Coordinates of C-alpha atoms and ligand atoms in Angstrom, one line a residue:
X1 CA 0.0 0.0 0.0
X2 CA 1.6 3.7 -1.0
X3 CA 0.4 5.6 1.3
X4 CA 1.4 9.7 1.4
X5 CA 1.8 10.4 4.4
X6 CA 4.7 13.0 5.0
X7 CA 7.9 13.9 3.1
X8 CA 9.8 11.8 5.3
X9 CA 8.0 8.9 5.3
X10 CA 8.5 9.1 1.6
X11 CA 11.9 7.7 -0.6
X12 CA 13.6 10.6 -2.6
X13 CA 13.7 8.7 -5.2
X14 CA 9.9 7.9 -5.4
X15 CA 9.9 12.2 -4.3
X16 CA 11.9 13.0 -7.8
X17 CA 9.4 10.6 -9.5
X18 CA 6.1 12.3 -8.5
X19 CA 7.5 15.7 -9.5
X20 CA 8.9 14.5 -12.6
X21 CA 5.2 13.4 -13.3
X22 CA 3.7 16.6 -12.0
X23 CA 5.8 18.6 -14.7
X24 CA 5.3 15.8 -17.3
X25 CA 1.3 15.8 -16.5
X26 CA 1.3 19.9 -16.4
X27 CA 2.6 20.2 -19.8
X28 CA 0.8 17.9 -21.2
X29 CA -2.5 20.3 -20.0
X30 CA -1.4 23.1 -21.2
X31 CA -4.2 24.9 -23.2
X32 CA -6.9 22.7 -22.6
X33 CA -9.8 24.2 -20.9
X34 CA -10.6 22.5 -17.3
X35 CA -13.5 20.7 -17.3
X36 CA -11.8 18.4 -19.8
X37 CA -10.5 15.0 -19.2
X38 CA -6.5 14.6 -19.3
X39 CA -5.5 12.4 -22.5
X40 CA -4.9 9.7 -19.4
X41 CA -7.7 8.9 -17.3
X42 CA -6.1 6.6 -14.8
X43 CA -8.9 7.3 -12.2
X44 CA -11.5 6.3 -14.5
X45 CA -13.9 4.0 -12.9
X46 CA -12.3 5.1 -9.0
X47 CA -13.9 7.2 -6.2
X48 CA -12.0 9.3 -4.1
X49 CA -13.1 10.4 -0.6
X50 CA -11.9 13.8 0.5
X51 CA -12.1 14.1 4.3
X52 CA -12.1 17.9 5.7
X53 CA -12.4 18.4 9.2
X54 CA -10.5 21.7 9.0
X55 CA -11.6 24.6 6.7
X56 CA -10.0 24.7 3.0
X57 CA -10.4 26.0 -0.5
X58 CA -6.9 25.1 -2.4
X59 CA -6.7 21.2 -1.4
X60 CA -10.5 20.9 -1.3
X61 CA -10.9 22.2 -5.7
X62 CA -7.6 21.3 -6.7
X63 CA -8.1 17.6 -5.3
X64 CA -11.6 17.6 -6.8
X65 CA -10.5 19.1 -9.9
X66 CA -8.0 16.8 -10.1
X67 CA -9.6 13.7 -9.3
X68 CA -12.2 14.6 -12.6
X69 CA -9.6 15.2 -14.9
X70 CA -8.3 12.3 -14.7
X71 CA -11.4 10.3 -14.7
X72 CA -12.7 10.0 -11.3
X73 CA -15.3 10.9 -9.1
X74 CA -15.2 12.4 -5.4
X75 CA -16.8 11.9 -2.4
X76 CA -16.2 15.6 -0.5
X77 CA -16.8 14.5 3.3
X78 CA -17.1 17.1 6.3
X79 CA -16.2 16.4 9.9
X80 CA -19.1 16.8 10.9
X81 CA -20.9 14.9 8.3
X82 CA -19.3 11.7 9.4
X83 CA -18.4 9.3 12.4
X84 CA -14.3 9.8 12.3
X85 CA -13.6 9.7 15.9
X86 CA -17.1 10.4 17.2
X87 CA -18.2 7.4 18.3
X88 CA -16.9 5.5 16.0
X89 CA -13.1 4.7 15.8
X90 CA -10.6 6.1 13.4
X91 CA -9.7 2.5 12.4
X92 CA -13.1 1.3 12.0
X93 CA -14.2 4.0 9.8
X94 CA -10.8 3.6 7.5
X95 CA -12.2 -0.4 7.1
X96 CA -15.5 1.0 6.2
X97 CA -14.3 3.5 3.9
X98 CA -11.8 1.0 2.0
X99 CA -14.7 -1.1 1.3
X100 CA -16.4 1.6 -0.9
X101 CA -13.9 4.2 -2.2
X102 CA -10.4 3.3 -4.0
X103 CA -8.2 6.3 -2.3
X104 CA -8.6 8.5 0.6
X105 CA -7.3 12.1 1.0
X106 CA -7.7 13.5 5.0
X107 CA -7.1 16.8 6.1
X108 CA -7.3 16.6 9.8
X109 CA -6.0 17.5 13.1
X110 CA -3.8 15.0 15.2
X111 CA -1.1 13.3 12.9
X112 CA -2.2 10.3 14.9
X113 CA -5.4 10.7 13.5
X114 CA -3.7 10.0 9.8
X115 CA -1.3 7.3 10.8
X116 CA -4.4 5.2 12.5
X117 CA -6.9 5.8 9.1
X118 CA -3.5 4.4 7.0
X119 CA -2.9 2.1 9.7
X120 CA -6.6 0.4 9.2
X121 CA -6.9 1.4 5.5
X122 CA -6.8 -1.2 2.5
X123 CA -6.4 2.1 0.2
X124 CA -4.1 4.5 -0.2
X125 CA -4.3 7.3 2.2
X126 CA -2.9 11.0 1.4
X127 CA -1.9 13.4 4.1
X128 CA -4.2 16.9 2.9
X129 CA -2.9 19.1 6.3
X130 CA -2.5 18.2 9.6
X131 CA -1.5 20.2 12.7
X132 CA 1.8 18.7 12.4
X133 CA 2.4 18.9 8.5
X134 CA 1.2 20.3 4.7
X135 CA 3.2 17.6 2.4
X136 CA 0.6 18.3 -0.8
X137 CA 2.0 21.6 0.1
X138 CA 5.5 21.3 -0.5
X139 CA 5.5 18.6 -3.4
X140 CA 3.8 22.1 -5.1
X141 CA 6.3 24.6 -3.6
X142 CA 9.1 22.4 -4.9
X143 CA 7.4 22.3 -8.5
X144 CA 7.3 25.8 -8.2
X145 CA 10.4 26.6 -7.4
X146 CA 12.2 24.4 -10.1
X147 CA 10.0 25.5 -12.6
X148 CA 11.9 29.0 -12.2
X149 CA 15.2 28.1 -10.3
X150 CA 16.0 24.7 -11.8
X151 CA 16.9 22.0 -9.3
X152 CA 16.2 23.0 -5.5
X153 CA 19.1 20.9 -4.3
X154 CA 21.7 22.8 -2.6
X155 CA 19.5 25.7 -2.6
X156 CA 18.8 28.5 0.7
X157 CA 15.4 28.3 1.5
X158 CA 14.4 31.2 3.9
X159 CA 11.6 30.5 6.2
X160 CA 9.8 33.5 8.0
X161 CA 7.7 33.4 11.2
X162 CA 5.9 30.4 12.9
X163 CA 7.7 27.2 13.2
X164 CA 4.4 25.3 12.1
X165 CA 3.1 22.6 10.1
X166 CA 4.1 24.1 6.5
X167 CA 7.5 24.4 8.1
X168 CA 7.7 21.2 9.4
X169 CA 7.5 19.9 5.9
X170 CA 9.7 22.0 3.8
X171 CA 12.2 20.6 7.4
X172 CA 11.6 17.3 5.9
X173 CA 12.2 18.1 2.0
X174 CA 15.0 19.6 2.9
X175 CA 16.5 16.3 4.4
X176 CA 15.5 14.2 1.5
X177 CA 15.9 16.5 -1.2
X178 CA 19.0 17.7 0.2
X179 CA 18.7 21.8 0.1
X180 CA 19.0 24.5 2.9
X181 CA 16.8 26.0 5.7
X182 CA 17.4 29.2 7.6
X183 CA 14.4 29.8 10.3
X184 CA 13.6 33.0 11.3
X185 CA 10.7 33.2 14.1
X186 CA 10.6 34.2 17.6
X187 CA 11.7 31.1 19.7
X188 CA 8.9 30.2 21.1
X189 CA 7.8 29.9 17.4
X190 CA 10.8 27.7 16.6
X191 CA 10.0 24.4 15.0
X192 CA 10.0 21.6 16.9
X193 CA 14.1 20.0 17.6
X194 CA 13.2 16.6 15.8
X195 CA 12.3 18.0 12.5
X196 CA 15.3 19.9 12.2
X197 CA 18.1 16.9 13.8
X198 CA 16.4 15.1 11.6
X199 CA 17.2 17.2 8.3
X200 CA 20.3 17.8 9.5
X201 CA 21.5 14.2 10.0
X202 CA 20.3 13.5 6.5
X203 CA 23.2 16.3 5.5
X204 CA 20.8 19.9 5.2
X205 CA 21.9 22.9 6.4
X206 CA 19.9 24.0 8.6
X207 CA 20.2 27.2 10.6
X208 CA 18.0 29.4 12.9
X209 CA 18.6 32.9 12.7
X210 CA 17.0 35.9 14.8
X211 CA 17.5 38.7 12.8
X212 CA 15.7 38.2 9.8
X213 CA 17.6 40.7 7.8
X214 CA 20.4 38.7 8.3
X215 CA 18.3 35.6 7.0
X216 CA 17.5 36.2 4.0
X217 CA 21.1 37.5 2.6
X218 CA 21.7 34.9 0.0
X219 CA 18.2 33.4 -0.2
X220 CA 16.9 31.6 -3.2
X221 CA 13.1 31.2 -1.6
X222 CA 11.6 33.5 1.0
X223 CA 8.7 31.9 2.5
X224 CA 5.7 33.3 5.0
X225 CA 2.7 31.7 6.0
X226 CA 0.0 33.0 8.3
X227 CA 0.6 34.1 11.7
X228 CA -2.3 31.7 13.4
X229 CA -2.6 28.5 12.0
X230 CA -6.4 26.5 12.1
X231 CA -5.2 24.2 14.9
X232 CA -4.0 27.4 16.8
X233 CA -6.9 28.6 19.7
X234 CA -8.1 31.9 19.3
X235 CA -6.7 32.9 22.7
X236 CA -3.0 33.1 21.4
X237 CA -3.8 35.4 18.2
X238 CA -2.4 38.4 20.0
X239 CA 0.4 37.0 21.7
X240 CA 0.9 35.3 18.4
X241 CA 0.8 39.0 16.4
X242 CA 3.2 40.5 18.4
X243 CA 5.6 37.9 18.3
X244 CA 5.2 37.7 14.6
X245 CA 5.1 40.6 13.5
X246 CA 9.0 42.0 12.9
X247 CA 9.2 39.1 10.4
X248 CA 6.6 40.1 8.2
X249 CA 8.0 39.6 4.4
X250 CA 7.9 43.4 3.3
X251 CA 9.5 45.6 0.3
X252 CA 12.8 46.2 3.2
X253 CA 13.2 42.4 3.3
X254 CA 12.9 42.2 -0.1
X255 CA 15.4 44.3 -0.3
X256 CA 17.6 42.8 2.0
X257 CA 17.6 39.5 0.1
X258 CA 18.1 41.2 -3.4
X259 CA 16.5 40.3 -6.3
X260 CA 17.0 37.1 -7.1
X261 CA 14.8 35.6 -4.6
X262 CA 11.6 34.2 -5.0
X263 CA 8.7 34.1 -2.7
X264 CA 5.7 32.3 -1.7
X265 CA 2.9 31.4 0.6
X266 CA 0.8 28.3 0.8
X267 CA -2.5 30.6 1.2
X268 CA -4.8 31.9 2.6
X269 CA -2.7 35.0 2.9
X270 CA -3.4 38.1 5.4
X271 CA -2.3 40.9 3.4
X272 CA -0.5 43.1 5.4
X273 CA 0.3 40.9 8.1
X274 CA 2.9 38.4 7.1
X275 CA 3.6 39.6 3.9
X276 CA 2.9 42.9 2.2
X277 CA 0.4 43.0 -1.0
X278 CA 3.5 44.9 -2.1
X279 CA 5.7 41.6 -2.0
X280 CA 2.7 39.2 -2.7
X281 CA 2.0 41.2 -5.9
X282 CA 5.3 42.0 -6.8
X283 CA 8.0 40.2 -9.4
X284 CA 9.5 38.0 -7.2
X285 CA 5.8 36.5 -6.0
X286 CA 5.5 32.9 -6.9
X287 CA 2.3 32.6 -5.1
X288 CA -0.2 31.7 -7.7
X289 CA 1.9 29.7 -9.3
X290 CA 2.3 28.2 -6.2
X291 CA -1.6 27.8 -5.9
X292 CA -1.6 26.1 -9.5
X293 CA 0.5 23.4 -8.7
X294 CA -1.2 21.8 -6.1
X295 CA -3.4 20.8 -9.0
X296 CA -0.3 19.3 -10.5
X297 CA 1.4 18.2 -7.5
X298 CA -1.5 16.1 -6.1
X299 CA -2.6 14.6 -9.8
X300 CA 0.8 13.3 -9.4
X301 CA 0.5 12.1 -5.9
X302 CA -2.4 10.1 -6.4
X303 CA -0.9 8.5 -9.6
X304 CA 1.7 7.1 -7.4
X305 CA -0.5 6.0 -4.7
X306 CA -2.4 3.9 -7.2
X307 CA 0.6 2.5 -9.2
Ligands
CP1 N1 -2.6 26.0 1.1 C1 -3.7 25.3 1.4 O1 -3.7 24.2 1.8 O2 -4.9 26.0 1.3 P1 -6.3 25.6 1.8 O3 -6.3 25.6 3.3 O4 -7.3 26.6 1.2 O5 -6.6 24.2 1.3
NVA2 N1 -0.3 26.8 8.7 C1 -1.6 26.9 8.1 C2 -1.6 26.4 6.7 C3 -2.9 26.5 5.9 C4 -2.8 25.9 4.6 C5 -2.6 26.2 8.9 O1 -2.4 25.1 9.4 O2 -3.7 26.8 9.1

């Protein structure tokens, strides 16, 4: 069973594969209107469930989307419109859901939540969010970024603000695709210690830096994401703000880093908070490429898990 589950848990080699594919699959779309099938329809005849129990609109229509190009139909599930873990157990409801639906994409909170529904699954299982990581996410980013950089390997990846789950994952590209973090965050923000030995014993750089002028000298990629994450309670938004708030991504970073950075945020952005419409509009914005490519990214994904 290929599950996706987290960049870690995935080979580097199988990593390379799906993005090759994502590039391979994008091209071969280019200038066809979206309601029509890709000239491949290896999801004809499957049914994908999409479980949200968190808001989203990116991995929500870019799965669907994706799921109908290639020939398949969805299932779009709420939290609340089903049993996961109320009353019913996680694993039960993954034996349930295997018996009618060929692949399942979760976006949840607890990671343990994931690992049980794979755990009990007899399909593939894909990792859409959880508190602890946003692979879908950064299989996109790393599209992104090649598609105007060339290979990411060896490469300065600047990472601005909360330690989170977004982070978390590029920690764990950067380990198996062997490029370069520098955090910058308050440290109570920092990300947790195990994502970062872990990059680090798999040969990244990886460095946390205070002074995020000083970070982003030499950056390739400048990347913000929003100050309060979904899993975050809304008693810690101010605390969170003022912590946050001298590394917001603005024309003086920009500056700082010099031109030849790029920059991008997973989405939903707060304009003015993180990042400046000023950088998010501007020519070194990635973003909606960015937004694209989760299309791409996960078309690949799930090709993989069904191979
Ligand atoms: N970036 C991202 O995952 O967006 P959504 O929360 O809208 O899915
Ligand atoms: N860190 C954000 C990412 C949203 C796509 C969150 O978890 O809310």
């Amino acid at each position: 069973m290929k599950h996706f589950l987290d960049i870690n848990k995935t080979e580097p080699g199988d990593l390379r594969g799906i993005l090759d594919e994502a590039k391979r699959i994008k091209s071969a779309r280019a200038g066809r209107s979206k309601g029509t099938l890709d000239a491949e329809t290896p999801l004809k005849d499957h049914i994908v469930a999409l479980i949200f129990e968190k808001p989203s609109t990116r991995t929500r229509v870019s799965f669907d989307v994706g799921v109908r190009q290639m020939g398949g139909q969805t299932l779009v599930l709420s939290g609340s419109e089903i049993q996961l873990g109320h009353g019913e157990s996680v694993g039960d409801t993954a034996q349930v859901l295997s018996r009618y639906v060929d692949l399942i994409m979760i976006r949840t909170f607890e990671e343990a939540s994931l690992f049980e529904l794979a755990h009990h699954a007899t399909v593939p299982v894909i990792n859409g969010l959880t508190n602890r990581s946003h692979p879908c996410q950064i299989m996109a980013d790393i599209l992104t970024f090649e598609e105007h950089r060339g290979p990411i390997t060896g490469k300065k990846v600047v990472w601005t603000g909360d330690g989170n789950n977004v982070c978390a994952s590029f920690l764990h590209a950067a380990g198996q695709l062997g490029f370069n973090v520098t955090v910058s965050g308050p440290e109570p923000l920092d990300p947790e210690q195990v994502f970062i030995d872990e990059a680090r014993a798999k040969g990244a750089q990886v460095e946390i830096e205070r002074d995020v002028f000083k970070a982003v000298e030499g950056a390739d990629l400048i990347v913000a994401d929003t100050w309060v994450s979904m899993h975050d309670p809304v008693s810690t938004r101010e605390r969170r703000h003022n912590q946050l708030r001298p590394y917001q991504v603005n024309d003086a970073l920009m500056e700082a880093a010099g031109k030849d950075a790029l920059v991008m945020h997973c989405l939903p952005a707060h304009r003015e908070e993180e990042l400046t419409s000023s950088v998010m509009d501007g020519p070194q914005s990635v973003i909606f490429d960015e937004a694209e490519n989760r299309l791409h990214a996960q078309k690949a994904i799930m090709r993989w898990c069904l191979k």
